[in-house]
Short mmCIF file of C-alpha atoms and ligand atoms in Angstrom, two decimals:
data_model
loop_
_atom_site.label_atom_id
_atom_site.label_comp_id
_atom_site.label_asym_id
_atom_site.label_seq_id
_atom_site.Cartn_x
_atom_site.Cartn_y
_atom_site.Cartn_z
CA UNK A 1 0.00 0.00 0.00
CA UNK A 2 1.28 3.50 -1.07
CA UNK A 3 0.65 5.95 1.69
CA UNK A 4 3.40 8.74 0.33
CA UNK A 5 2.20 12.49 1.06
CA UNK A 6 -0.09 11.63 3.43
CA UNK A 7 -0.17 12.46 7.25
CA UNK A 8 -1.07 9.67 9.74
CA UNK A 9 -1.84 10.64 13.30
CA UNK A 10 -2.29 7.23 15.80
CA UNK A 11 -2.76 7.55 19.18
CA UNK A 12 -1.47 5.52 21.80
CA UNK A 13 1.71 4.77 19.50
CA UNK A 14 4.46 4.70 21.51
CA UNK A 15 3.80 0.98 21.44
CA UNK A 16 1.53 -1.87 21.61
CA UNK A 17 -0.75 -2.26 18.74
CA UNK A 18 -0.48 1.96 17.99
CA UNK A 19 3.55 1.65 17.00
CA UNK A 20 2.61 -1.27 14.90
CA UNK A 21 0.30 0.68 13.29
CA UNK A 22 2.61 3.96 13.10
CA UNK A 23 5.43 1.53 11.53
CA UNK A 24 3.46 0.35 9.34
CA UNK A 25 2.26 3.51 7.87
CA UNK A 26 5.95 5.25 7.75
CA UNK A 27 6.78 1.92 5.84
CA UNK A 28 4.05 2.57 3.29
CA UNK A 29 5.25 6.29 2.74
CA UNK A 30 3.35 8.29 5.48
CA UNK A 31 4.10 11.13 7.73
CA UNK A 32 3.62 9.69 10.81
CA UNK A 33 2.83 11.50 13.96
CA UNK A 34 3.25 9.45 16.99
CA UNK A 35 1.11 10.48 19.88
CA UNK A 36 0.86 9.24 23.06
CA UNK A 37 0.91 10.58 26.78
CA UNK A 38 4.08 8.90 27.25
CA UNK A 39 6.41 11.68 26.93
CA UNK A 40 10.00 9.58 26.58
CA UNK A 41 7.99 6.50 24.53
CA UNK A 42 7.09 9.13 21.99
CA UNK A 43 10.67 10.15 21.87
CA UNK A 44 11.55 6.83 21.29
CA UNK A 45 8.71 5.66 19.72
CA UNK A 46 9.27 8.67 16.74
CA UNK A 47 12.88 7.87 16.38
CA UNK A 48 13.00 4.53 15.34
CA UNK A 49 10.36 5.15 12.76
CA UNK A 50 11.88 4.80 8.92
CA UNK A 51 12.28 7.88 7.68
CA UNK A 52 11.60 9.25 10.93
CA UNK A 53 8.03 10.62 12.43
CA UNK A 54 6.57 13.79 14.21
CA UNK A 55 6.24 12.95 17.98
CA UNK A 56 3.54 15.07 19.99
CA UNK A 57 3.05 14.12 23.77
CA UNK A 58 -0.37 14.64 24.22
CA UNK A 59 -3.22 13.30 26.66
CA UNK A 60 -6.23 12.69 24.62
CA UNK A 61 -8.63 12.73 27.56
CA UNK A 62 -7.36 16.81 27.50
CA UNK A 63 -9.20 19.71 24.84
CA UNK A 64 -6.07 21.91 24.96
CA UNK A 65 -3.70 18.80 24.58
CA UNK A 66 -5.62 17.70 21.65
CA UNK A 67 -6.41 21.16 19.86
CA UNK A 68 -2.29 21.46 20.37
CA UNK A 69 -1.51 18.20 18.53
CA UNK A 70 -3.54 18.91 15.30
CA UNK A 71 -2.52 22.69 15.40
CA UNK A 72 1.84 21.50 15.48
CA UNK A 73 0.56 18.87 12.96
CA UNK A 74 -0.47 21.42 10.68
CA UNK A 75 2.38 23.94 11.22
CA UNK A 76 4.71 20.90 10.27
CA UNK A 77 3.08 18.66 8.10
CA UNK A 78 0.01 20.75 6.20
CA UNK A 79 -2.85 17.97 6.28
CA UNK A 80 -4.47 15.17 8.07
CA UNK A 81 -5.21 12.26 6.26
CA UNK A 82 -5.57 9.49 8.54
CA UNK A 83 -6.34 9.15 12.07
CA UNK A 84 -6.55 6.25 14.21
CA UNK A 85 -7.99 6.49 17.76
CA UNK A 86 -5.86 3.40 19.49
CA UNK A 87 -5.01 4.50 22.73
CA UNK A 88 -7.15 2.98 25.80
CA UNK A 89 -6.51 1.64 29.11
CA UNK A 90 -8.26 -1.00 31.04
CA UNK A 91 -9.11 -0.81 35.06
CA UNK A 92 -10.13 -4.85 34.84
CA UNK A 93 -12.12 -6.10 38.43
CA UNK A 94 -16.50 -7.20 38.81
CA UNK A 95 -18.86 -4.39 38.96
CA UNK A 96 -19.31 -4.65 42.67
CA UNK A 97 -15.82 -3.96 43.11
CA UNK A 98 -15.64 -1.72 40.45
CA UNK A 99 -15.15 2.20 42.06
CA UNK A 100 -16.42 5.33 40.28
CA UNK A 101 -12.98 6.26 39.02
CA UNK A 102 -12.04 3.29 37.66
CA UNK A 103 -15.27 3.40 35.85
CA UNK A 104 -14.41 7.63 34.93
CA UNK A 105 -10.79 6.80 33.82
CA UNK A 106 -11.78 4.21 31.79
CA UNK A 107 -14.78 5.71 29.67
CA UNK A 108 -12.55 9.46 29.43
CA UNK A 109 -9.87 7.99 28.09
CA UNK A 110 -11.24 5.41 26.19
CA UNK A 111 -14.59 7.12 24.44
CA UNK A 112 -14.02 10.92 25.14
CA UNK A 113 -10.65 10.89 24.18
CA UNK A 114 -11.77 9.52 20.73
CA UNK A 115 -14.60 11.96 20.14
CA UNK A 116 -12.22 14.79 21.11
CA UNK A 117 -9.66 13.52 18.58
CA UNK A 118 -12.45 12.90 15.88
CA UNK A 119 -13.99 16.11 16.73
CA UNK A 120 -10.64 17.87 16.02
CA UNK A 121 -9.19 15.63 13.02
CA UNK A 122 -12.82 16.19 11.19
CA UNK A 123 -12.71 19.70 11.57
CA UNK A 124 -9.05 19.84 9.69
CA UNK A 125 -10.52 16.90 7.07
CA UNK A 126 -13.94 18.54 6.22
CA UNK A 127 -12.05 21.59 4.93
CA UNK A 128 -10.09 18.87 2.68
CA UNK A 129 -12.94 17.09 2.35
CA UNK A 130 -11.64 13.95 2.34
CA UNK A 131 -9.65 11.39 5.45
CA UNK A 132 -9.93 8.15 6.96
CA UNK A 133 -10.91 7.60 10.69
CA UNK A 134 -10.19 4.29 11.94
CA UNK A 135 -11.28 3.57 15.81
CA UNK A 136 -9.88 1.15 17.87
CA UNK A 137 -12.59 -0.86 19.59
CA UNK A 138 -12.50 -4.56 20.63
CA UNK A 139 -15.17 -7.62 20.54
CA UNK A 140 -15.84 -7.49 23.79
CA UNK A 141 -17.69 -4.00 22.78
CA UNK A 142 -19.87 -6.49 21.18
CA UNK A 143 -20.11 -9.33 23.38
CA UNK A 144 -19.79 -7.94 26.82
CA UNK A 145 -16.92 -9.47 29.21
CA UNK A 146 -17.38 -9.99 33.02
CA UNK A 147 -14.92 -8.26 34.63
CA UNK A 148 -14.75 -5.30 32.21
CA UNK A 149 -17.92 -3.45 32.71
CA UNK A 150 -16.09 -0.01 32.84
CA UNK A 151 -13.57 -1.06 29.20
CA UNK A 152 -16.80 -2.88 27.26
CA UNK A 153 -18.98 -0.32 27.82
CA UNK A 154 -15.99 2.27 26.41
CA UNK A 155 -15.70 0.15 23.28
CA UNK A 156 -19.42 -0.34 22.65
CA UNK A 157 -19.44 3.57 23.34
CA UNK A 158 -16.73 3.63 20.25
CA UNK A 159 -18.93 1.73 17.94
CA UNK A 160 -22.07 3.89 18.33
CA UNK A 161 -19.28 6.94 17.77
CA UNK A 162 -17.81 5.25 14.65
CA UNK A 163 -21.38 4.85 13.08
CA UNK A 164 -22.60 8.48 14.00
CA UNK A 165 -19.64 10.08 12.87
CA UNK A 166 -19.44 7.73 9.70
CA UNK A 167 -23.01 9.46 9.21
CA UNK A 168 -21.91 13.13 9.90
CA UNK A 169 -19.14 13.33 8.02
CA UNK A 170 -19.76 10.97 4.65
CA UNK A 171 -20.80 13.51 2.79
CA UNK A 172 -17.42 15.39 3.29
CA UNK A 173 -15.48 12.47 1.71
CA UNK A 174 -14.49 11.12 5.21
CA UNK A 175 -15.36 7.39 6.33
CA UNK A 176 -15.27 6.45 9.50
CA UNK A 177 -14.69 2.40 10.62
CA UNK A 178 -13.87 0.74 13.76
CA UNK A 179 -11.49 -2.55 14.04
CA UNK A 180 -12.97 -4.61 16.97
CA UNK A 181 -9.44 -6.83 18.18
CA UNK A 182 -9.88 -9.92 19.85
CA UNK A 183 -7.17 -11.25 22.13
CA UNK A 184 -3.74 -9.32 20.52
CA UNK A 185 0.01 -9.79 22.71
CA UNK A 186 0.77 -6.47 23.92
CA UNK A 187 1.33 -4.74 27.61
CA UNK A 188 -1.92 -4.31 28.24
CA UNK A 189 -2.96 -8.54 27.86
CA UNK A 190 0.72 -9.26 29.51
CA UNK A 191 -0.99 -8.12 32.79
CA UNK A 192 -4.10 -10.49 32.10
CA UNK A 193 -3.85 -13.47 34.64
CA UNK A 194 -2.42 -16.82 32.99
CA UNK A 195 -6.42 -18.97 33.13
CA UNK A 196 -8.04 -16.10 31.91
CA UNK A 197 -5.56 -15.81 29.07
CA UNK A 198 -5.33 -19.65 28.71
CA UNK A 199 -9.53 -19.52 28.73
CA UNK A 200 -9.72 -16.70 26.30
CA UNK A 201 -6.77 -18.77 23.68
CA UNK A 202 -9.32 -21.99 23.70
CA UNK A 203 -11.70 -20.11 21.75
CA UNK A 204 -9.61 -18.76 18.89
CA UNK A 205 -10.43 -20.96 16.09
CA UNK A 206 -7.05 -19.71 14.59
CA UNK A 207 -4.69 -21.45 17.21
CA UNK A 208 -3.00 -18.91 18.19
CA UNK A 209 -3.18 -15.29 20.00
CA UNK A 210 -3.18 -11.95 17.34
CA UNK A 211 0.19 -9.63 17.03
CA UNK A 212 -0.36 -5.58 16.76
CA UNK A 213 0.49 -6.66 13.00
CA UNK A 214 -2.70 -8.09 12.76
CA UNK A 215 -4.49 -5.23 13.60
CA UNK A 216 -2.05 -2.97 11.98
CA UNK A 217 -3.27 -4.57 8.29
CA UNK A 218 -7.07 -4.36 9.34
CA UNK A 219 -6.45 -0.59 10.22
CA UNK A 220 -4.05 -0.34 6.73
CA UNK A 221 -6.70 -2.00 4.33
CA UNK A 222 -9.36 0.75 6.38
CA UNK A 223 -7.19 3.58 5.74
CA UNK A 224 -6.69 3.13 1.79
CA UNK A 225 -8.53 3.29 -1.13
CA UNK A 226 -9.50 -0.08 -1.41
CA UNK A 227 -11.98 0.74 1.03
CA UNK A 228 -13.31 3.84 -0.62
CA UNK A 229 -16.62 2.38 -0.34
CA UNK A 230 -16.70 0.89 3.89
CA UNK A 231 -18.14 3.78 6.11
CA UNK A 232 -19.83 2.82 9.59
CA UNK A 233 -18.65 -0.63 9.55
CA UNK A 234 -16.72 -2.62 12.29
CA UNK A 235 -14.38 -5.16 11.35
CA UNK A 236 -13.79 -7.87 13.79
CA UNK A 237 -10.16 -9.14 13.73
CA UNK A 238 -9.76 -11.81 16.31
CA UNK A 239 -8.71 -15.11 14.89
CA UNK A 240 -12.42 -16.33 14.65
CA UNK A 241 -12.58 -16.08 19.18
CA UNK A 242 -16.18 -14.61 18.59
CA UNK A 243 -17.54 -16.71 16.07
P1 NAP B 1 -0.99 -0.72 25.39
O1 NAP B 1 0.17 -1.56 25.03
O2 NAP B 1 -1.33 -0.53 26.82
O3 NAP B 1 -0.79 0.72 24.69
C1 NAP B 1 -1.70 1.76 24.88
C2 NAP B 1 -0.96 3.07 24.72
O4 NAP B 1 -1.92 4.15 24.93
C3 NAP B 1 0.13 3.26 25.77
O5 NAP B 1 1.32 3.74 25.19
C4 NAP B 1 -0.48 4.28 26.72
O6 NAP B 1 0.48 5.11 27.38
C5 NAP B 1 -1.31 5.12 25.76
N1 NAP B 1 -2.28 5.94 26.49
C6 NAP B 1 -2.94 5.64 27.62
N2 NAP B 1 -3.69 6.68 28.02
C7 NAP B 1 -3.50 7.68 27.12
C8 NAP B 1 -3.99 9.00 26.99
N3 NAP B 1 -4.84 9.52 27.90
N4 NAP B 1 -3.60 9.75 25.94
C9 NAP B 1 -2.73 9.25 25.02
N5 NAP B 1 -2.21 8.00 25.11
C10 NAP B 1 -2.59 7.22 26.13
O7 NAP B 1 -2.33 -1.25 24.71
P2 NAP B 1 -2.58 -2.08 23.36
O8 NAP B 1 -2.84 -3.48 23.73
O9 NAP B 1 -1.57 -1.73 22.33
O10 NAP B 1 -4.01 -1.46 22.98
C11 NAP B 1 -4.18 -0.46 21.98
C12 NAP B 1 -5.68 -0.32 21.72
O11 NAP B 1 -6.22 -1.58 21.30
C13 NAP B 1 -6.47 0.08 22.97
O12 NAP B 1 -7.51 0.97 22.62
C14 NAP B 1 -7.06 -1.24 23.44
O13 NAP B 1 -8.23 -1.06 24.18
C15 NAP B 1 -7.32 -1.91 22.10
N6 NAP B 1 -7.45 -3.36 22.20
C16 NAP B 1 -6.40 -4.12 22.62
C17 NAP B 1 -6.58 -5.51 22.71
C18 NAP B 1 -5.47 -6.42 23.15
O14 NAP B 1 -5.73 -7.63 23.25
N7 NAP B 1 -4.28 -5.93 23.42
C19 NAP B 1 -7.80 -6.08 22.36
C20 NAP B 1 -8.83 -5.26 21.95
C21 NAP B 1 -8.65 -3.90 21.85
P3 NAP B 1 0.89 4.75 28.94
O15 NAP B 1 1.27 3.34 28.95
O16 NAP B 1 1.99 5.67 29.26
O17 NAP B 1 -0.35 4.99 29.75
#
């Protein structure tokens, strides 16, 4: 895929399934900016990049931080083409146990840090009238998961964002689409406990758990021109674990 002159923003990249996705896109040809509220992970994250990419620290959960990382985007790079809302947290434990700010932390970061970044990317791609928004949701948006009241109801959250938006802002030449991972090796599933992993691996009809490359070529195929034609859709990338 030939992404050359186009801008990429991801957040959440300093690593996990975000830097897959930012590598991927500076291998294809893109500006990449690498976002994440990991100050010294962007650093890093930016410099290993081929060809090199724009780091912003930013907190997506924050208007000003937000409005700042489009506005040195454009100083530096002139457009937006792509943006992919990836970063999210999880505050895993049962609803009884579950305390108001684990539930707060996890739906700000999660859902309002997307519309904030889709609110602020759109504004930059309406005026082109054309870019891609992929969001970064996960099945168990779809199917629920005990334990994760607070992070499902985020990524459900995304879904009904990815469809409204996709309706807002076709018209502009901007499609909107969600990738819905299933069980991908990163940080964040490192600090799962060994049965629940070991439970959730049983069900993966593909026998064996997903890579942030995985996801990386479902957010790729999203972003190009082969899918010209997908708006409001959410494809489910999880080795066949929901089928
Ligand atoms: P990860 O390794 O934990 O990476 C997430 C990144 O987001 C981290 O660098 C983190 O920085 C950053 N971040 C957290 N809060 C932020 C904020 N307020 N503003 C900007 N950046 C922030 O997670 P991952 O596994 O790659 O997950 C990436 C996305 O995929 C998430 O949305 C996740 O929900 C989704 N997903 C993952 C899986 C999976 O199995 N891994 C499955 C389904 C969906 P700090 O570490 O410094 O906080």
């Amino acid at each position: 895929m030939d992404f050359s002159n186009q801008v990429a923003v991801i957040t959440g990249s300093a690593r996990g399934i975000g830097l897959a996705i930012a590598r991927r896109f500076a291998v294809a040809g893109a500006k990449v900016v690498i976002c994440d509220i990991d100050e010294t992970g962007v650093a890093e994250a930016a410099a290993q990049l081929s060809g090199g990419a724009l780091g912003i620290k930013a907190d997506v959960t924050s208007v000003d931080e937000v409005t700042a990382l489009f506005d040195q985007t454009m100083k530096e790079l002139g457009r937006v083409d792509v943006v992919v809302n990836n970063a999210g947290i999880t505050r895993d434990t049962l609803m009884l146990r579950m305390k108001e700010e684990d539930w707060d932390m996890v739906l700000d970061i999660n859902l309002k840090g997307s519309f904030l970044v889709t609110k602020a990317a759109s504004r930059i791609m309406m005026k082109q009238r054309s870019g891609r928004i992929v969001n970064i949701s996960s099945v168990v948006g779809l199917t629920g998961n005990a334990g994760q009241a607070n992070y499902s109801a985020s990524k459900a959250g995304l879904i009904g964002l990815t469809k409204s938006s996709a309706k807002e802002l076709a018209a502009r030449g901007i499609t909107v689409n969600a990738v819905a991972p299933g069980f991908i090796e990163t940080e964040m599933t490192r600090a799962m406990p060994d049965a629940a992993k070991e439970e959730f691996l049983k069900q993966v009809l593909i026998n064996r758990p997903g890579t942030p490359d995985d996801i990386a070529s479902a957010v790729m195929f999203l972003a190009s021109d082969m899918a010209s034609y997908i708006t409001g859709q959410v494809l489910i990338v999880d080795g066949g674990l929901t089928v």
